[in-house]
Coordinates of C-alpha atoms in Angstrom, one line a residue:
M192 CA 0.3 29.3 3.2
P193 CA -3.0 31.5 5.0
A194 CA -3.8 31.0 8.5
P195 CA -5.9 28.2 9.5
R196 CA -9.7 29.7 9.4
A197 CA -12.7 27.7 11.9
V198 CA -15.4 26.6 10.2
V199 CA -18.6 28.4 10.5
G200 CA -21.0 26.6 12.8
Q201 CA -21.9 25.8 16.5
R202 CA -20.4 21.8 17.3
S203 CA -21.8 19.3 18.5
F204 CA -21.2 16.9 21.8
D205 CA -19.5 15.0 19.5
D206 CA -17.4 16.9 17.9
L207 CA -16.0 18.8 21.2
G208 CA -15.4 16.2 23.7
T209 CA -18.1 15.1 27.2
P210 CA -15.4 17.3 30.0
L211 CA -13.6 14.5 32.6
H212 CA -15.6 17.4 35.5
E213 CA -19.5 15.8 33.8
V214 CA -18.1 12.2 33.1
T215 CA -19.9 9.9 36.1
F216 CA -17.9 7.4 37.2
C217 CA -18.3 4.7 38.8
V218 CA -15.5 2.1 40.3
L219 CA -16.0 -1.2 41.6
D220 CA -14.4 -3.4 43.4
L221 CA -14.7 -6.8 43.7
E222 CA -14.2 -9.8 46.3
T223 CA -14.6 -13.7 45.6
T224 CA -13.8 -17.5 46.3
G225 CA -10.7 -17.5 43.3
G226 CA -9.3 -15.6 40.3
S227 CA -11.6 -17.8 37.3
R228 CA -14.9 -15.9 36.6
T229 CA -16.9 -18.9 35.0
D230 CA -15.6 -21.4 38.5
D231 CA -15.8 -18.6 40.9
M232 CA -18.1 -16.3 42.4
I233 CA -18.1 -12.8 44.3
T234 CA -19.1 -13.2 48.0
E235 CA -19.1 -8.7 47.7
I236 CA -19.6 -6.5 46.0
G237 CA -18.8 -2.2 46.9
A238 CA -18.7 0.6 44.3
V239 CA -18.5 4.3 44.5
K240 CA -20.1 7.0 42.1
V241 CA -18.1 10.5 41.9
R242 CA -18.5 13.4 39.0
G243 CA -17.1 16.3 39.1
G244 CA -14.3 15.1 42.1
E245 CA -17.5 14.5 44.3
C246 CA -19.7 11.5 46.0
L247 CA -23.4 11.0 44.1
G248 CA -23.1 7.6 45.8
T249 CA -22.4 4.3 47.3
F250 CA -22.9 0.9 46.9
H251 CA -21.9 -2.4 49.2
T252 CA -23.5 -5.2 49.9
L253 CA -22.0 -8.5 50.3
V254 CA -22.9 -11.8 48.2
N255 CA -23.5 -15.7 49.9
P256 CA -21.7 -17.0 46.9
G257 CA -23.1 -20.5 47.5
R258 CA -19.6 -23.1 48.5
A259 CA -17.4 -22.4 51.0
I260 CA -14.7 -20.4 50.6
P261 CA -11.4 -21.5 50.5
P262 CA -9.4 -20.5 53.1
Q263 CA -6.7 -18.6 51.3
I264 CA -8.9 -15.9 50.6
T265 CA -10.2 -16.6 54.3
V266 CA -7.0 -14.8 56.1
L267 CA -7.0 -12.3 52.4
T268 CA -10.4 -10.6 52.7
G269 CA -12.1 -12.0 56.5
L270 CA -14.8 -13.2 54.9
T271 CA -16.0 -16.8 56.0
D272 CA -18.5 -18.9 56.1
A273 CA -20.8 -17.8 58.4
V274 CA -20.3 -13.8 57.3
V275 CA -21.8 -14.5 53.9
R276 CA -24.6 -17.8 55.3
T277 CA -27.7 -14.9 56.2
A278 CA -25.7 -12.7 52.9
P279 CA -28.3 -12.3 49.7
R280 CA -27.5 -14.8 46.6
I281 CA -26.1 -12.8 43.5
E282 CA -29.0 -13.8 41.6
T283 CA -31.1 -11.2 43.4
V284 CA -28.3 -8.3 43.7
L285 CA -27.9 -8.0 40.2
G286 CA -31.2 -5.8 40.1
T287 CA -29.9 -3.2 41.9
L288 CA -26.5 -2.9 40.5
R289 CA -27.2 -3.0 37.3
D290 CA -29.5 0.0 38.3
F291 CA -26.5 1.4 40.1
L292 CA -24.0 1.4 37.6
G293 CA -25.7 2.4 35.2
D294 CA -23.8 4.1 32.2
S295 CA -21.3 5.7 33.8
V296 CA -17.9 5.1 32.7
F297 CA -16.6 1.6 34.8
V298 CA -14.1 1.7 36.5
A299 CA -11.5 -0.7 38.8
H300 CA -8.0 -1.2 40.0
N301 CA -7.3 -4.7 37.1
A302 CA -10.2 -3.0 35.7
S303 CA -10.5 -6.5 33.3
F304 CA -11.1 -9.1 36.8
D305 CA -13.5 -7.1 38.0
L306 CA -15.6 -6.7 34.8
G307 CA -15.1 -10.1 34.3
F308 CA -16.6 -11.2 37.2
V309 CA -20.1 -8.7 37.2
R310 CA -20.3 -10.0 33.0
A311 CA -20.4 -13.0 34.1
A312 CA -22.4 -12.8 37.0
F313 CA -25.4 -10.8 34.4
E314 CA -25.0 -13.6 31.3
R315 CA -25.6 -16.1 34.0
D316 CA -28.6 -13.8 35.1
G317 CA -29.8 -14.1 31.7
R318 CA -29.1 -9.7 31.2
S319 CA -28.4 -8.3 28.9
E320 CA -24.3 -7.9 27.8
Y321 CA -22.5 -4.7 30.1
K322 CA -20.0 -3.1 27.4
P323 CA -19.4 -0.1 29.1
T324 CA -17.2 2.8 29.0
V325 CA -13.4 1.5 30.7
V326 CA -11.4 2.8 33.6
D327 CA -8.2 0.6 35.0
T328 CA -6.6 2.8 37.4
A329 CA -3.6 0.0 37.5
A330 CA -2.9 1.0 34.0
L331 CA -3.3 4.5 33.9
A332 CA -0.9 4.1 37.1
R333 CA 1.5 2.0 35.2
R334 CA 2.1 4.9 32.6
M335 CA 2.0 8.4 34.9
L336 CA 3.6 7.0 37.9
R337 CA 5.8 4.1 37.2
D338 CA 9.0 6.5 38.0
E339 CA 7.8 7.1 41.5
V340 CA 6.9 3.5 43.3
P341 CA 7.6 -0.1 43.7
N342 CA 4.9 -1.0 42.5
C343 CA 1.7 -0.4 40.7
K344 CA -0.1 -2.5 43.4
L345 CA -3.6 -1.0 45.6
S346 CA -1.9 -1.3 48.4
T347 CA 1.1 0.5 48.3
L348 CA 0.4 3.4 46.4
A349 CA -2.3 4.1 48.6
S350 CA 0.7 4.1 50.8
R351 CA 3.3 6.1 48.5
L352 CA 0.9 8.7 47.3
R353 CA -0.6 8.8 50.5
L354 CA -4.6 8.2 49.5
D355 CA -6.9 9.3 51.9
H356 CA -8.0 6.0 52.1
T357 CA -6.4 2.6 53.0
P358 CA -7.4 -0.3 50.8
T359 CA -7.7 -3.7 53.3
H360 CA -8.9 -6.1 51.1
R361 CA -12.9 -6.3 51.7
A362 CA -15.0 -4.0 48.7
L363 CA -15.9 -1.3 49.3
D364 CA -12.7 0.7 51.6
D365 CA -11.0 -1.2 48.3
A366 CA -13.6 0.8 46.4
L367 CA -13.1 4.4 47.7
A368 CA -9.0 3.8 47.3
T369 CA -9.1 3.8 43.7
T370 CA -11.5 6.6 44.3
D371 CA -8.9 8.8 45.6
L372 CA -6.1 7.0 43.0
L373 CA -9.6 8.3 40.3
H374 CA -9.1 11.7 41.1
L375 CA -5.3 12.5 41.8
L376 CA -4.6 10.8 37.9
L377 CA -7.2 13.1 37.4
E378 CA -5.0 16.0 37.7
R379 CA -1.8 14.0 36.6
A380 CA -2.8 13.5 33.4
A381 CA -4.2 17.6 33.4
G382 CA -1.1 17.9 33.0
L383 CA -0.7 15.8 29.6
G384 CA -3.8 17.8 27.7
V385 CA -6.3 15.2 28.9
L386 CA -10.0 17.0 28.8
G387 CA -12.3 15.1 27.5
L388 CA -13.1 11.2 28.4
D389 CA -12.0 10.3 25.3
D390 CA -8.0 11.3 26.1
L391 CA -8.4 9.4 29.5
T392 CA -9.4 6.2 27.7
S393 CA -6.3 6.5 26.3
I394 CA -4.0 7.6 28.0
A395 CA -3.5 4.2 29.3
K396 CA -1.0 3.7 25.9
L397 CA 0.1 6.5 25.7
A398 CA 2.1 8.6 28.6
G399 CA 5.0 5.5 28.8
H400 CA 5.5 7.3 24.7
P401 CA 9.5 8.4 25.4
Q402 CA 7.1 12.1 23.7
A403 CA 4.3 11.9 26.2
R404 CA 5.9 15.4 27.3
K405 CA 4.1 17.0 24.2
L406 CA 1.6 15.9 24.4
T407 CA 0.4 19.0 25.7
M408 CA 1.1 20.4 22.5
T409 CA -2.5 18.7 21.5
S410 CA -5.0 20.2 24.0
S411 CA -5.8 22.9 21.3
L412 CA -7.0 20.0 18.5
P413 CA -10.9 20.0 17.3
R414 CA -12.2 16.8 16.5
T415 CA -13.3 17.6 13.7
P416 CA -12.2 16.8 10.0
G417 CA -9.1 18.1 8.8
V418 CA -5.8 18.1 8.1
Y419 CA -3.0 18.4 10.9
M420 CA 1.0 20.5 9.9
F421 CA 3.5 18.7 12.5
C422 CA 6.9 21.0 12.7
G423 CA 10.1 21.4 13.3
N424 CA 12.8 24.4 13.7
R425 CA 12.0 27.1 12.1
D426 CA 8.6 26.5 11.6
E427 CA 9.6 23.2 9.0
V428 CA 7.0 21.6 7.8
L429 CA 7.9 17.9 8.1
Y430 CA 4.6 16.3 8.6
V431 CA 1.2 16.6 6.9
G432 CA -2.1 14.0 7.2
K433 CA -5.6 14.7 6.7
A434 CA -8.3 13.0 9.4
T435 CA -11.8 12.8 10.8
N436 CA -10.6 12.8 14.0
L437 CA -8.0 15.6 14.2
R438 CA -7.3 15.4 18.2
Q439 CA -7.7 11.8 18.0
R440 CA -5.4 10.9 15.0
V441 CA -2.1 13.6 16.1
R442 CA -3.0 12.2 20.1
S443 CA -2.5 7.8 18.8
Y444 CA 1.3 8.7 17.1
F445 CA 1.7 9.2 20.7
G446 CA 1.1 5.2 21.0
R447 CA 1.1 1.8 19.3
D448 CA 2.7 3.5 15.9
D449 CA 6.4 1.7 15.9
R450 CA 6.4 2.9 12.4
R451 CA 10.1 3.4 12.3
R452 CA 10.1 7.3 11.5
I453 CA 7.7 7.8 13.2
G454 CA 10.3 7.9 16.5
P455 CA 12.9 10.3 14.4
M456 CA 10.2 12.6 13.2
L457 CA 8.1 13.0 16.4
R458 CA 11.6 13.8 18.3
E459 CA 12.4 17.0 16.1
M460 CA 8.2 18.5 15.7
Q461 CA 8.4 21.8 17.5
T462 CA 4.5 22.4 17.5
I463 CA 1.6 21.2 15.5
R464 CA -0.2 23.2 13.5
H465 CA -3.9 22.5 11.7
L466 CA -6.5 24.0 10.0
E467 CA -10.1 22.5 10.3
L468 CA -12.5 21.4 8.0
P469 CA -16.1 20.9 7.4
D470 CA -15.4 16.7 6.1
P471 CA -12.6 13.8 5.7
L472 CA -13.3 14.1 2.2
T473 CA -11.9 18.2 1.4
A474 CA -9.9 18.0 4.6
E475 CA -7.3 14.6 1.8
V476 CA -7.9 17.2 -0.7
I477 CA -5.8 20.4 0.6
E478 CA -3.3 17.4 1.8
S479 CA -3.0 16.2 -1.3
R480 CA -2.4 19.8 -2.5
L481 CA -0.1 20.6 1.7
I482 CA 1.8 18.3 0.3
A483 CA 2.3 18.4 -3.3
R484 CA 3.1 22.7 -2.2
M485 CA 5.7 21.8 0.5
L486 CA 7.2 18.6 0.2
P487 CA 7.5 17.6 3.9
R488 CA 11.3 15.4 4.4
Y489 CA 8.4 12.8 6.4
N490 CA 5.7 12.2 3.3
R491 CA 6.0 9.6 1.3
A492 CA 2.7 8.8 -0.5
G493 CA 1.8 11.3 -2.4
T494 CA 4.8 13.1 -2.9
R495 CA 6.4 11.4 -5.7
A496 CA 4.4 13.5 -8.8
D497 CA 8.4 13.8 -9.5
K498 CA 8.3 10.4 -10.5
Y499 CA 4.5 9.8 -12.4
C500 CA 5.4 8.7 -15.9
Y501 CA 2.9 8.0 -18.3
V502 CA 2.8 5.5 -21.5
R503 CA 2.7 5.9 -24.6
L504 CA 1.7 5.9 -27.9
D505 CA 3.0 8.0 -30.6
V506 CA -0.2 6.9 -33.3
E507 CA 1.3 9.5 -35.7
S508 CA 4.0 7.7 -36.5
P509 CA 3.8 5.6 -40.4
W510 CA 4.7 2.3 -37.0
P511 CA 3.4 3.6 -33.4
R512 CA 4.9 1.3 -30.9
L513 CA 4.5 1.6 -26.8
S514 CA 6.9 4.0 -24.6
V515 CA 6.9 5.2 -20.4
V516 CA 7.7 9.3 -20.5
K517 CA 7.6 11.2 -18.2
D518 CA 6.0 13.7 -19.9
P519 CA 3.2 13.8 -22.7
S520 CA 4.5 15.3 -25.6
A521 CA 2.1 16.9 -28.0
K522 CA 1.5 13.9 -30.0
G523 CA 0.4 10.8 -29.5
V524 CA -1.7 9.2 -26.7
H525 CA -1.5 9.2 -23.6
L526 CA -2.5 6.7 -20.8
G527 CA -1.2 8.3 -17.6
P528 CA -0.2 9.5 -15.1
L529 CA 1.0 6.5 -13.2
P530 CA 2.4 6.3 -10.5
S531 CA 5.7 4.4 -11.0
R532 CA 7.4 3.2 -13.5
K533 CA 7.1 -0.4 -12.5
M534 CA 4.2 0.0 -12.5
A535 CA 3.6 1.3 -16.4
A536 CA 6.4 -1.0 -17.4
L537 CA 4.4 -4.0 -16.0
V538 CA 1.5 -1.6 -18.4
V539 CA 3.5 -2.4 -22.0
E540 CA 4.6 -5.7 -21.1
A541 CA 1.3 -6.3 -20.8
I542 CA -0.4 -4.8 -23.6
Q543 CA 2.8 -6.9 -25.6
S544 CA 1.6 -9.9 -25.1
V545 CA -1.4 -9.9 -26.6
L546 CA -0.4 -7.3 -29.7
P547 CA 2.2 -7.4 -32.1
L548 CA 3.6 -3.6 -31.6
R549 CA 6.9 -4.2 -32.1
R550 CA 9.2 -3.3 -29.4
C551 CA 12.8 -1.8 -31.4
S552 CA 13.2 2.5 -30.8
T553 CA 14.7 2.5 -34.3
R554 CA 12.8 6.2 -36.3
L555 CA 10.7 5.1 -38.6
S556 CA 9.4 7.0 -41.3
A557 CA 6.9 6.5 -43.7
R558 CA 8.8 6.1 -46.6
H559 CA 11.6 3.4 -44.9
T560 CA 12.7 0.9 -47.3
P561 CA 13.7 -2.0 -45.7
A562 CA 17.9 -3.5 -45.7
P563 CA 18.5 -6.2 -47.9
D564 CA 20.5 -7.7 -45.5
A565 CA 18.3 -6.5 -43.1
V566 CA 17.2 -9.0 -40.4
S567 CA 14.6 -9.3 -38.0
C568 CA 14.6 -8.3 -34.0
S569 CA 14.9 -10.9 -31.3
S570 CA 11.2 -10.3 -30.9
A571 CA 9.8 -10.3 -34.0
Q572 CA 11.9 -14.2 -34.3
L573 CA 10.4 -15.5 -30.7
G574 CA 6.6 -14.5 -33.1
V575 CA 5.6 -12.3 -30.4
A576 CA 6.2 -8.7 -32.1
M577 CA 6.6 -7.7 -36.0
C578 CA 9.6 -6.0 -37.4
P579 CA 8.8 -3.1 -39.9
C580 CA 12.4 -2.4 -40.3
A581 CA 12.7 -5.7 -41.5
G582 CA 10.0 -5.5 -43.9
D583 CA 8.8 -8.0 -41.4
A584 CA 5.2 -6.4 -41.2
D585 CA 2.0 -6.8 -42.1
R586 CA 0.1 -3.1 -42.2
L587 CA -3.1 -4.7 -41.9
R588 CA -1.8 -6.2 -39.0
Y589 CA 0.1 -3.2 -37.9
D590 CA -3.6 -0.9 -37.9
A591 CA -6.0 -3.8 -35.9
A592 CA -3.1 -4.0 -33.3
V593 CA -2.8 -0.5 -33.1
A594 CA -6.5 0.4 -33.2
A595 CA -6.3 -2.2 -30.6
A596 CA -3.9 -0.1 -28.2
R597 CA -5.4 3.2 -28.8
S598 CA -9.3 1.8 -28.0
L599 CA -7.2 0.2 -24.6
F600 CA -5.9 3.8 -24.4
E601 CA -9.4 5.3 -24.0
G602 CA -10.6 2.6 -21.4
N603 CA -11.7 -0.6 -23.2
A604 CA -9.2 -3.1 -21.8
D605 CA -11.7 -5.9 -22.5
P606 CA -10.1 -7.2 -25.6
I607 CA -6.3 -7.5 -23.8
V608 CA -7.7 -8.6 -20.3
E609 CA -9.6 -11.3 -21.1
H610 CA -6.7 -12.4 -23.1
L611 CA -4.3 -12.0 -20.0
S612 CA -7.0 -14.1 -18.4
V613 CA -8.2 -17.1 -20.3
R614 CA -3.6 -17.3 -20.6
M615 CA -3.3 -17.1 -16.6
T616 CA -5.7 -19.9 -15.8
E617 CA -3.5 -22.7 -18.8
L618 CA -0.8 -21.3 -16.8
A619 CA -2.4 -22.1 -13.3
A620 CA -3.8 -25.1 -14.6
A621 CA -0.8 -26.8 -15.9
Q622 CA 0.6 -26.1 -12.6
R623 CA 3.0 -23.0 -14.0
F624 CA 2.5 -21.2 -11.1
E625 CA 4.6 -18.8 -11.4
E626 CA 4.3 -17.6 -14.7
A627 CA 0.6 -17.3 -14.5
A628 CA 1.7 -15.1 -11.8
M629 CA 3.5 -12.8 -13.8
V630 CA 0.2 -12.8 -16.3
R631 CA -1.5 -12.5 -13.5
D632 CA 0.6 -9.4 -12.3
R633 CA 0.3 -8.0 -16.0
V634 CA -3.3 -7.9 -15.5
S635 CA -3.2 -6.3 -12.6
A636 CA -1.5 -3.2 -13.5
L637 CA -2.9 -3.1 -16.2
L638 CA -6.5 -3.1 -14.4
G639 CA -5.2 -0.6 -12.2
A640 CA -3.8 1.5 -15.2
V641 CA -7.2 1.7 -17.0
R642 CA -8.9 2.4 -13.6
R643 CA -7.3 5.5 -13.0
Q644 CA -7.4 6.7 -16.1
R645 CA -11.5 6.7 -16.0
L646 CA -12.0 8.1 -13.0
T647 CA -10.0 11.1 -13.7
D648 CA -12.0 11.4 -17.4
A649 CA -15.1 10.5 -15.6
L650 CA -14.8 13.8 -13.8
R651 CA -13.1 15.8 -15.6
A652 CA -14.9 15.3 -18.1
A653 CA -18.1 16.5 -15.8
D654 CA -16.8 19.8 -16.4
R655 CA -18.0 22.4 -13.7
C656 CA -20.4 20.3 -11.1
T657 CA -21.6 20.9 -7.5
V658 CA -22.4 17.0 -5.7
R659 CA -24.1 17.4 -2.6
H660 CA -23.4 14.8 0.8
G661 CA -26.1 15.9 3.0
D662 CA -25.3 19.5 4.3
R663 CA -21.6 20.2 2.3
A664 CA -22.1 20.6 -1.5
W665 CA -18.4 20.0 -3.1
V666 CA -17.6 22.3 -6.9
V667 CA -16.0 21.0 -8.6
E668 CA -14.8 22.3 -12.5
H669 CA -12.2 20.1 -14.5
G670 CA -11.6 17.8 -11.2
R671 CA -10.6 20.1 -9.0
L672 CA -12.4 20.9 -6.1
V673 CA -12.8 25.5 -5.5
D674 CA -15.0 25.6 -3.6
V675 CA -16.9 24.0 -0.3
V676 CA -20.8 25.3 1.3
V677 CA -21.9 23.9 4.6
T678 CA -25.5 24.3 4.1
G679 CA -26.3 27.2 7.5
T680 CA -23.3 28.1 7.3
A681 CA -21.6 31.7 6.2
G682 CA -18.6 32.5 3.8
R683 CA -16.9 29.9 2.6
A684 CA -15.5 27.0 4.6
L685 CA -12.4 26.8 2.3
P686 CA -9.5 27.6 4.6
V687 CA -6.7 27.5 1.6
D688 CA -7.2 29.8 -1.7
P689 CA -8.6 28.0 -4.8
P690 CA -6.1 26.5 -7.2
D691 CA -4.5 27.9 -9.8
P692 CA -6.4 28.8 -12.5
V693 CA -7.5 25.3 -14.5
V694 CA -6.1 25.1 -17.8
V695 CA -7.0 21.4 -19.9
T696 CA -5.1 20.2 -20.8
V697 CA -4.5 16.3 -22.2
P698 CA -3.6 14.3 -20.5
L699 CA -3.3 15.4 -16.8
P700 CA -1.1 16.2 -15.7
R701 CA 1.5 14.9 -13.0
R702 CA 0.9 17.2 -9.8
H703 CA -3.1 17.2 -10.2
V704 CA -3.7 13.6 -10.3
D705 CA -3.9 13.3 -6.4
E706 CA -6.4 15.6 -6.0
V707 CA -8.6 14.6 -9.2
L708 CA -8.2 9.7 -8.3
V709 CA -9.3 12.1 -4.6
L710 CA -11.8 12.9 -5.6
A711 CA -13.4 10.8 -8.1
K712 CA -12.7 7.7 -6.1
Y713 CA -15.3 9.5 -3.2
F714 CA -17.9 10.2 -5.9
D715 CA -17.8 7.0 -7.5
K716 CA -17.9 5.6 -3.8
H717 CA -20.7 7.3 -2.7
A718 CA -22.9 7.9 -6.6
D719 CA -25.9 6.2 -4.9
R720 CA -26.1 9.1 -2.6
L721 CA -24.4 12.0 -3.9
E722 CA -27.0 15.0 -4.8
I723 CA -25.7 16.4 -8.4
V724 CA -27.3 20.3 -8.1
S725 CA -25.7 21.7 -11.3
C726 CA -22.8 19.5 -14.1
T727 CA -21.7 21.4 -16.9
G728 CA -20.4 18.4 -18.8
E729 CA -21.4 14.4 -18.5
W730 CA -21.8 13.0 -15.3
R731 CA -20.8 9.3 -15.6
F732 CA -20.6 7.7 -12.1
P733 CA -20.3 5.6 -10.4
L734 CA -18.1 3.6 -13.5
E735 CA -18.5 -0.4 -13.9
A736 CA -16.4 -2.3 -11.4
P737 CA -13.2 -3.8 -12.5
P738 CA -12.9 -7.3 -12.3
D739 CA -11.3 -9.4 -10.0
L740 CA -8.9 -11.7 -10.4
R741 CA -7.8 -14.5 -8.2
L742 CA -5.3 -16.8 -8.8
A743 CA -6.8 -20.8 -9.1
A744 CA -4.1 -22.3 -5.8

């Protein structure tokens, strides 16, 4: 695999993330008459605005709650009814507070408490909803400091960590202590690769991960689309994945992803490699190629090409029949490749339940003559199939059934689907729900197979085409991506070798179907927003949507 290459072009601020030294934080603390944001009121507000380690200003005021302060609150805070009697009511303070908060990041110790009271006050005053970016220093402390302190109360942290300010259960003092704690936590977080605001807001759920020390491997990842590779010893690729935001996606593995295989994979991972790509579609295509080429141990989806199979109708035979085959033959027509033999078997059952094609595997010649004592097979005896082996077959009826099956292989499944849908409805009406569900599963598999076939056929019918969406243009040849052009950049943006020379074969080879489906599904979904710059074949997108099958209760 060639070395990763950067996509030419200047990144936006969204791509780079907001560096923490440029973020304005507003650290707030409240004193209240109790713990209920609906029934209790604010008695004191303290806030500190900081950026880059410098204090930009403070906000402090007592508030008359309009009700008596409970004795237990007075014991805790020292605030009495006499102290707050001459203070302004909350309604006269909110405008100034909202201006002070501005668009800064809201910071508090146990932020849900303070933010809940602030939002409730804004709502009661008829102000617009307040929805800031939130950083909770208590949550950060629990993740990064829990092994150093007995608990994460603000007073305990201030004492054990020797913060410059001491919390006193008064709003401004506590806000200043929380500001000291925030700066300490930012220093600790930098050791985990936290460089931007998006990293900081997610670190509370990441830092407690058993493999959190490996978060530093994500520091160099860009916030752009691409493909990432988790590598183990000797640079073995363990897993390949795609991402719209590489940094964010990779860091998410250290959060609450509890899939059984994630833990062992992260323990085994030693390095992270990546390819920066111009858009998510290209990333998905390159992901499918790399998975097919490398067969990483921890990838399940996309590594099953060796298990893909086809449904074959041997139309050259005097008495054609359906079969499931791993590799297509030079003769016959094929549906697929399909992702599993189970799906292929359901497709065959769906077709055979409507069309009376023979089910035996006996090889019959054009001059076959049944033996005098030949007995029809069980399917023929049940009336669901013809049996030319025993002479129990009408040539005209059989040829009509073969023609209907061949039409389905070419994308016309309507007659068979309609017949099965009627049968499913009848069974459901008779309360034979298990049988109805069986028919539904067969129809679903049949529709899925035909849909896959129509998608792949439609893209391959375009031959060579250039498709533009926004500033991206994809060059596709016979269903495979050969180039990506980004407006305003020099050179090609595809950082991997083009696919091998495409040999047009019918049906589509198993190893190519994943890539073709990725492109075809995208073009079908976004057909109304695409510009077809050139096309040497036939452009068929969008395709007609498949019917919605629902089993009545």
